[in-house]
Amino acid sequence: MAMVPSSDPAQYRVTFFFGPEAVEERPDHLRCVFNVKKRSWKGGVQVAVDVAQDHLDRARERIRYTSWLAGLVQASSQEERQELTSRADDLFVQSLCTSVLNLALQAGIEQVNQLIAAATFSDELHQLLDEQPEQVTDRIRLELDLGETSEI
């Protein structure tokens, strides 16, 4: 994938399209797809973002996702907790994919349909998870319409 010079992510309009879905040729990967339109483009493109299961596992550990989520849903009934946890797991993948897409947008992307491979931006994603885990967790909390919990 060819990259263009660094750009401002605010120039893009991003719409989540679908995912996470298993990648047929890579069963250890999940994929989310986004529609991306830059103000200066006549039309948008589809950008698929892959994430490997081992990256997901490390990201969960890095931000202590399981304990964060347990604290977030603790006031809910057992049935609600199961439903929220299942939904949160999908949202976690979507949020990581969104973070990778944002990193790609900051680097600048061309106006072509493309796939961002699982290993792309992995160092930058780890840095984001260490320095600003709320970039990932706030998306989940807001989508589930749940209150804030203690720091991660």
Coordinates of N, CA and C in Angstrom, one line a residue:
M1 N 0.8 -1.2 0.0 CA 0.0 0.0 0.0 C 0.9 1.2 0.0
A2 N 0.7 2.1 -1.0 CA 1.5 3.3 -1.0 C 0.9 4.4 -0.1
M3 N 1.8 5.0 0.6 CA 1.3 6.1 1.5 C 1.7 7.4 0.9
V4 N 0.9 8.4 1.2 CA 1.1 9.8 0.8 C 1.6 10.6 2.0
P5 N 2.1 11.8 1.8 CA 2.5 12.5 3.0 C 1.5 12.7 4.1
S6 N 2.0 12.9 5.3 CA 1.2 13.1 6.5 C 0.0 14.1 6.3
S7 N -1.1 13.7 6.8 CA -2.3 14.6 6.7 C -3.1 14.7 7.9
D8 N -4.1 15.6 7.9 CA -4.9 15.9 9.1 C -6.1 14.9 9.0
P9 N -6.3 14.1 10.0 CA -7.4 13.2 10.0 C -8.8 13.9 10.0
A10 N -8.9 15.1 10.4 CA -10.1 15.9 10.3 C -10.6 16.1 8.9
Q11 N -9.7 15.9 7.9 CA -10.1 16.1 6.5 C -10.9 14.9 6.0
Y12 N -11.0 13.8 6.8 CA -11.7 12.6 6.4 C -13.0 12.5 7.1
R13 N -14.0 11.9 6.4 CA -15.2 11.5 7.0 C -15.2 9.9 6.9
V14 N -15.2 9.3 8.1 CA -15.1 7.9 8.2 C -16.4 7.3 8.7
T15 N -16.9 6.3 8.0 CA -18.1 5.6 8.4 C -17.8 4.1 8.6
F16 N -18.2 3.6 9.7 CA -18.0 2.2 10.0 C -18.9 1.4 9.0
F17 N -18.4 0.4 8.3 CA -19.2 -0.3 7.3 C -19.7 -1.7 7.9
F18 N -18.7 -2.5 8.3 CA -19.1 -3.8 8.9 C -17.8 -4.4 9.6
G19 N -18.1 -5.4 10.4 CA -17.1 -6.2 11.1 C -17.3 -6.1 12.6
P20 N -16.6 -6.8 13.3 CA -15.5 -7.7 12.9 C -16.0 -9.0 12.3
E21 N -15.4 -9.4 11.2 CA -15.6 -10.7 10.6 C -14.3 -11.5 10.5
A22 N -14.4 -12.8 10.5 CA -13.3 -13.6 10.3 C -12.7 -13.4 8.9
V23 N -11.4 -13.5 8.7 CA -10.8 -13.4 7.4 C -10.7 -14.8 6.9
E24 N -11.3 -15.0 5.8 CA -11.4 -16.4 5.2 C -10.1 -17.1 5.1
E25 N -9.1 -16.4 4.5 CA -7.8 -17.0 4.2 C -6.9 -17.0 5.5
R26 N -7.3 -16.3 6.5 CA -6.5 -16.2 7.8 C -7.4 -16.3 9.0
P27 N -7.7 -17.5 9.4 CA -8.7 -17.7 10.5 C -8.3 -17.1 11.8
D28 N -7.0 -16.7 12.0 CA -6.5 -16.1 13.2 C -6.6 -14.6 13.1
H29 N -7.3 -14.0 12.1 CA -7.4 -12.6 11.9 C -8.9 -12.2 11.8
L30 N -9.2 -11.0 12.3 CA -10.5 -10.4 12.1 C -10.4 -9.2 11.3
R31 N -11.5 -8.8 10.6 CA -11.4 -7.6 9.7 C -12.6 -6.7 10.0
C32 N -12.4 -5.4 10.0 CA -13.4 -4.4 10.0 C -13.2 -3.6 8.7
V33 N -14.3 -3.1 8.1 CA -14.3 -2.3 6.9 C -15.0 -1.0 7.1
F34 N -14.3 0.0 6.6 CA -14.8 1.4 6.8 C -14.9 2.1 5.4
N35 N -15.9 3.0 5.3 CA -15.9 3.9 4.2 C -15.2 5.2 4.6
V36 N -14.3 5.6 3.7 CA -13.5 6.8 4.0 C -13.6 7.7 2.8
K37 N -13.9 9.0 3.2 CA -14.0 10.0 2.1 C -13.2 11.2 2.6
K38 N -12.3 11.7 1.8 CA -11.6 12.9 2.1 C -12.3 14.1 1.4
R39 N -12.2 15.2 2.0 CA -12.9 16.4 1.5 C -12.6 16.7 0.0
S40 N -11.3 16.5 -0.3 CA -10.9 16.8 -1.7 C -11.1 15.7 -2.7
W41 N -11.6 14.6 -2.3 CA -11.9 13.5 -3.2 C -13.3 13.6 -3.7
K42 N -13.5 13.1 -5.0 CA -14.8 13.1 -5.6 C -15.7 12.0 -5.0
G43 N -15.1 10.9 -4.6 CA -15.8 9.8 -4.0 C -15.0 9.2 -2.9
G44 N -15.6 8.3 -2.2 CA -15.0 7.6 -1.0 C -14.4 6.3 -1.5
V45 N -13.7 5.7 -0.5 CA -13.0 4.3 -0.7 C -13.4 3.5 0.5
Q46 N -13.2 2.2 0.2 CA -13.4 1.2 1.3 C -12.0 0.9 1.8
V47 N -11.8 0.9 3.2 CA -10.5 0.6 3.8 C -10.8 -0.5 4.8
A48 N -10.2 -1.7 4.5 CA -10.4 -2.8 5.4 C -9.2 -2.8 6.3
V49 N -9.4 -3.1 7.6 CA -8.4 -3.2 8.6 C -8.4 -4.6 9.2
D50 N -7.3 -5.3 9.1 CA -7.1 -6.6 9.7 C -6.4 -6.5 11.1
V51 N -6.8 -7.3 12.0 CA -6.2 -7.4 13.3 C -6.0 -8.9 13.6
A52 N -4.8 -9.3 14.1 CA -4.5 -10.7 14.4 C -5.0 -11.0 15.8
Q53 N -5.4 -12.2 16.0 CA -5.9 -12.6 17.3 C -4.8 -12.4 18.4
D54 N -3.6 -12.6 18.1 CA -2.5 -12.4 19.1 C -2.4 -10.9 19.5
H55 N -2.6 -10.1 18.5 CA -2.5 -8.6 18.8 C -3.7 -8.2 19.7
L56 N -4.9 -8.8 19.4 CA -6.0 -8.5 20.3 C -5.8 -9.0 21.7
D57 N -5.2 -10.2 21.9 CA -4.9 -10.7 23.2 C -3.9 -9.8 23.9
R58 N -2.9 -9.4 23.2 CA -1.9 -8.5 23.9 C -2.5 -7.1 24.2
A59 N -3.3 -6.6 23.3 CA -4.0 -5.3 23.6 C -4.9 -5.4 24.8
R60 N -5.6 -6.5 24.9 CA -6.5 -6.7 26.1 C -5.7 -6.7 27.4
E61 N -4.6 -7.4 27.4 CA -3.7 -7.5 28.5 C -3.1 -6.1 28.8
R62 N -2.7 -5.4 27.8 CA -2.0 -4.1 27.9 C -2.8 -3.1 28.7
I63 N -4.1 -3.1 28.4 CA -5.0 -2.1 29.0 C -5.9 -2.7 30.1
R64 N -5.6 -4.0 30.5 CA -6.3 -4.7 31.5 C -7.8 -4.6 31.2
Y65 N -8.2 -5.0 30.0 CA -9.5 -4.9 29.4 C -10.5 -5.7 30.2
T66 N -10.2 -6.9 30.6 CA -11.2 -7.8 31.3 C -11.6 -7.2 32.6
S67 N -10.7 -6.6 33.4 CA -11.0 -6.0 34.7 C -11.8 -4.7 34.5
W68 N -11.3 -3.9 33.4 CA -12.0 -2.7 33.1 C -13.5 -3.0 32.8
L69 N -13.7 -4.0 31.9 CA -15.1 -4.3 31.5 C -15.9 -4.8 32.6
A70 N -15.3 -5.6 33.5 CA -16.0 -6.2 34.6 C -16.5 -5.0 35.6
G71 N -15.6 -4.0 35.7 CA -16.0 -2.9 36.5 C -17.1 -2.1 35.9
L72 N -17.1 -2.0 34.6 CA -18.1 -1.2 33.9 C -19.5 -1.8 33.9
V73 N -19.5 -3.2 33.9 CA -20.8 -3.8 33.9 C -21.3 -4.4 35.2
Q74 N -20.5 -4.2 36.3 CA -20.8 -4.8 37.6 C -22.2 -4.5 38.1
A75 N -22.7 -3.3 37.8 CA -24.0 -2.9 38.4 C -25.2 -3.5 37.6
S76 N -24.9 -4.2 36.5 CA -25.9 -4.8 35.6 C -26.3 -6.1 36.1
S77 N -27.5 -6.6 35.7 CA -28.0 -8.0 36.0 C -27.1 -9.0 35.3
Q78 N -27.1 -10.2 35.7 CA -26.3 -11.3 35.1 C -26.6 -11.4 33.6
E79 N -27.8 -11.4 33.3 CA -28.2 -11.5 31.9 C -27.7 -10.3 31.1
E80 N -27.8 -9.1 31.6 CA -27.3 -7.9 31.0 C -25.8 -7.9 30.8
R81 N -25.1 -8.4 31.9 CA -23.7 -8.5 31.9 C -23.2 -9.4 30.7
Q82 N -23.9 -10.5 30.5 CA -23.5 -11.4 29.4 C -23.7 -10.7 28.1
E83 N -24.8 -10.1 27.9 CA -25.1 -9.4 26.7 C -24.1 -8.2 26.4
L84 N -23.8 -7.4 27.5 CA -22.9 -6.3 27.4 C -21.5 -6.8 27.1
T85 N -21.1 -7.9 27.7 CA -19.7 -8.4 27.5 C -19.5 -8.9 26.1
S86 N -20.5 -9.6 25.6 CA -20.5 -10.1 24.2 C -20.4 -8.9 23.2
R87 N -21.2 -7.9 23.4 CA -21.2 -6.7 22.5 C -19.9 -6.0 22.7
A88 N -19.4 -5.8 23.9 CA -18.2 -5.1 24.2 C -17.0 -5.8 23.5
D89 N -17.0 -7.1 23.4 CA -15.9 -7.8 22.7 C -15.8 -7.4 21.2
D90 N -17.0 -7.3 20.5 CA -17.0 -6.9 19.2 C -16.6 -5.4 19.1
L91 N -17.1 -4.6 20.0 CA -16.7 -3.2 20.0 C -15.2 -3.0 20.2
F92 N -14.6 -3.9 21.0 CA -13.2 -3.8 21.3 C -12.4 -3.9 20.0
V93 N -12.8 -4.9 19.2 CA -12.1 -5.2 17.9 C -12.4 -4.0 17.0
Q94 N -13.6 -3.5 16.9 CA -13.9 -2.3 16.1 C -13.1 -1.1 16.5
S95 N -13.0 -0.9 17.8 CA -12.2 0.2 18.4 C -10.7 0.1 18.0
L96 N -10.2 -1.1 18.1 CA -8.7 -1.2 17.7 C -8.6 -1.0 16.2
C97 N -9.5 -1.5 15.4 CA -9.4 -1.2 14.0 C -9.6 0.3 13.7
T98 N -10.4 0.9 14.4 CA -10.6 2.4 14.2 C -9.3 3.1 14.6
S99 N -8.7 2.7 15.6 CA -7.4 3.3 16.0 C -6.3 3.1 14.9
V100 N -6.3 1.9 14.4 CA -5.3 1.7 13.3 C -5.7 2.5 12.1
L101 N -6.9 2.6 11.7 CA -7.3 3.4 10.6 C -7.0 4.9 10.9
N102 N -7.2 5.4 12.1 CA -6.8 6.8 12.4 C -5.3 7.0 12.2
L103 N -4.5 6.0 12.6 CA -3.0 6.1 12.4 C -2.7 6.1 10.9
A104 N -3.4 5.4 10.1 CA -3.2 5.4 8.7 C -3.6 6.7 8.1
L105 N -4.7 7.3 8.6 CA -5.2 8.6 8.1 C -4.1 9.7 8.4
Q106 N -3.6 9.6 9.6 CA -2.5 10.6 10.0 C -1.3 10.5 9.1
A107 N -1.0 9.2 8.7 CA 0.1 9.0 7.7 C -0.2 9.5 6.3
G108 N -1.6 9.5 6.0 CA -2.0 9.8 4.7 C -2.3 8.6 3.9
I109 N -3.4 8.5 3.2 CA -3.7 7.4 2.4 C -4.2 7.8 1.0
E110 N -4.0 6.9 0.1 CA -4.4 7.2 -1.3 C -5.9 7.0 -1.5
Q111 N -6.5 7.5 -2.6 CA -7.9 7.3 -2.9 C -8.1 6.0 -3.6
V112 N -7.8 4.9 -3.0 CA -8.0 3.6 -3.5 C -8.6 2.7 -2.4
N113 N -9.4 1.7 -2.8 CA -9.8 0.7 -1.9 C -8.6 -0.1 -1.4
Q114 N -8.5 -0.3 -0.1 CA -7.2 -0.9 0.4 C -7.4 -1.7 1.6
L115 N -6.4 -2.5 1.9 CA -6.4 -3.3 3.1 C -5.2 -2.9 3.9
I116 N -5.4 -2.6 5.2 CA -4.3 -2.3 6.1 C -4.0 -3.6 6.9
A117 N -2.9 -4.2 6.6 CA -2.5 -5.5 7.2 C -2.4 -5.5 8.7
A118 N -2.5 -6.6 9.3 CA -2.5 -6.7 10.8 C -1.3 -6.1 11.4
A119 N -0.1 -6.3 10.8 CA 1.1 -5.9 11.4 C 1.4 -4.4 11.3
T120 N 0.7 -3.8 10.3 CA 0.9 -2.3 10.1 C 0.5 -1.5 11.3
F121 N 1.3 -0.6 11.6 CA 1.1 0.3 12.8 C 1.0 -0.4 14.1
S122 N 1.6 -1.6 14.2 CA 1.5 -2.3 15.5 C 2.3 -1.6 16.6
D123 N 3.4 -1.1 16.3 CA 4.2 -0.3 17.3 C 3.5 0.9 17.8
E124 N 2.9 1.7 16.8 CA 2.2 2.9 17.1 C 0.9 2.6 17.9
L125 N 0.3 1.4 17.6 CA -0.9 1.1 18.4 C -0.6 0.7 19.8
H126 N 0.5 0.0 20.0 CA 1.0 -0.4 21.3 C 1.3 0.9 22.1
Q127 N 1.9 1.9 21.5 CA 2.2 3.1 22.2 C 0.9 3.8 22.6
L128 N 0.0 3.9 21.7 CA -1.3 4.5 22.0 C -2.0 3.8 23.2
L129 N -2.0 2.4 23.2 CA -2.6 1.7 24.3 C -1.9 2.0 25.6
D130 N -0.6 2.2 25.6 CA 0.2 2.5 26.8 C -0.1 3.9 27.3
E131 N -0.2 4.9 26.4 CA -0.3 6.3 26.7 C -1.7 6.8 26.8
Q132 N -2.6 6.2 26.0 CA -4.0 6.7 26.0 C -5.0 5.6 25.7
P133 N -5.1 4.7 26.7 CA -6.0 3.5 26.5 C -7.4 4.0 26.4
E134 N -7.8 5.2 26.9 CA -9.1 5.7 26.7 C -9.5 5.9 25.3
Q135 N -8.5 6.0 24.4 CA -8.8 6.2 23.0 C -9.6 4.9 22.5
V136 N -9.3 3.8 23.1 CA -10.0 2.5 22.7 C -11.2 2.3 23.6
T137 N -11.0 2.5 24.9 CA -12.1 2.1 25.8 C -13.3 3.1 25.8
D138 N -13.0 4.4 25.6 CA -14.1 5.3 25.5 C -15.1 5.0 24.4
R139 N -14.7 4.6 23.3 CA -15.6 4.2 22.2 C -16.5 3.1 22.7
I140 N -16.0 2.1 23.4 CA -16.8 1.0 23.9 C -17.8 1.5 24.9
R141 N -17.3 2.2 25.9 CA -18.2 2.7 27.0 C -19.3 3.6 26.4
L142 N -19.0 4.4 25.5 CA -20.0 5.3 24.9 C -21.0 4.5 24.0
E143 N -20.6 3.6 23.3 CA -21.5 2.8 22.5 C -22.4 1.9 23.3
L144 N -21.9 1.4 24.5 CA -22.7 0.6 25.4 C -23.6 1.5 26.3
D145 N -23.3 2.8 26.2 CA -24.1 3.8 27.0 C -23.9 3.5 28.5
L146 N -22.7 3.3 28.9 CA -22.4 3.0 30.3 C -21.5 4.1 30.9
G147 N -21.7 4.3 32.2 CA -20.9 5.4 32.9 C -19.5 5.1 33.0
E148 N -18.7 6.0 33.5 CA -17.3 5.9 33.6 C -17.0 5.0 34.8
T149 N -15.8 4.4 34.8 CA -15.3 3.6 35.9 C -14.0 4.2 36.3
S150 N -13.3 3.6 37.2 CA -12.0 4.0 37.6 C -11.0 3.9 36.5
E151 N -9.9 4.5 36.7 CA -8.8 4.5 35.7 C -8.4 3.1 35.3
I152 N -7.9 2.9 34.1 CA -7.5 1.6 33.7 C -6.2 1.3 34.3

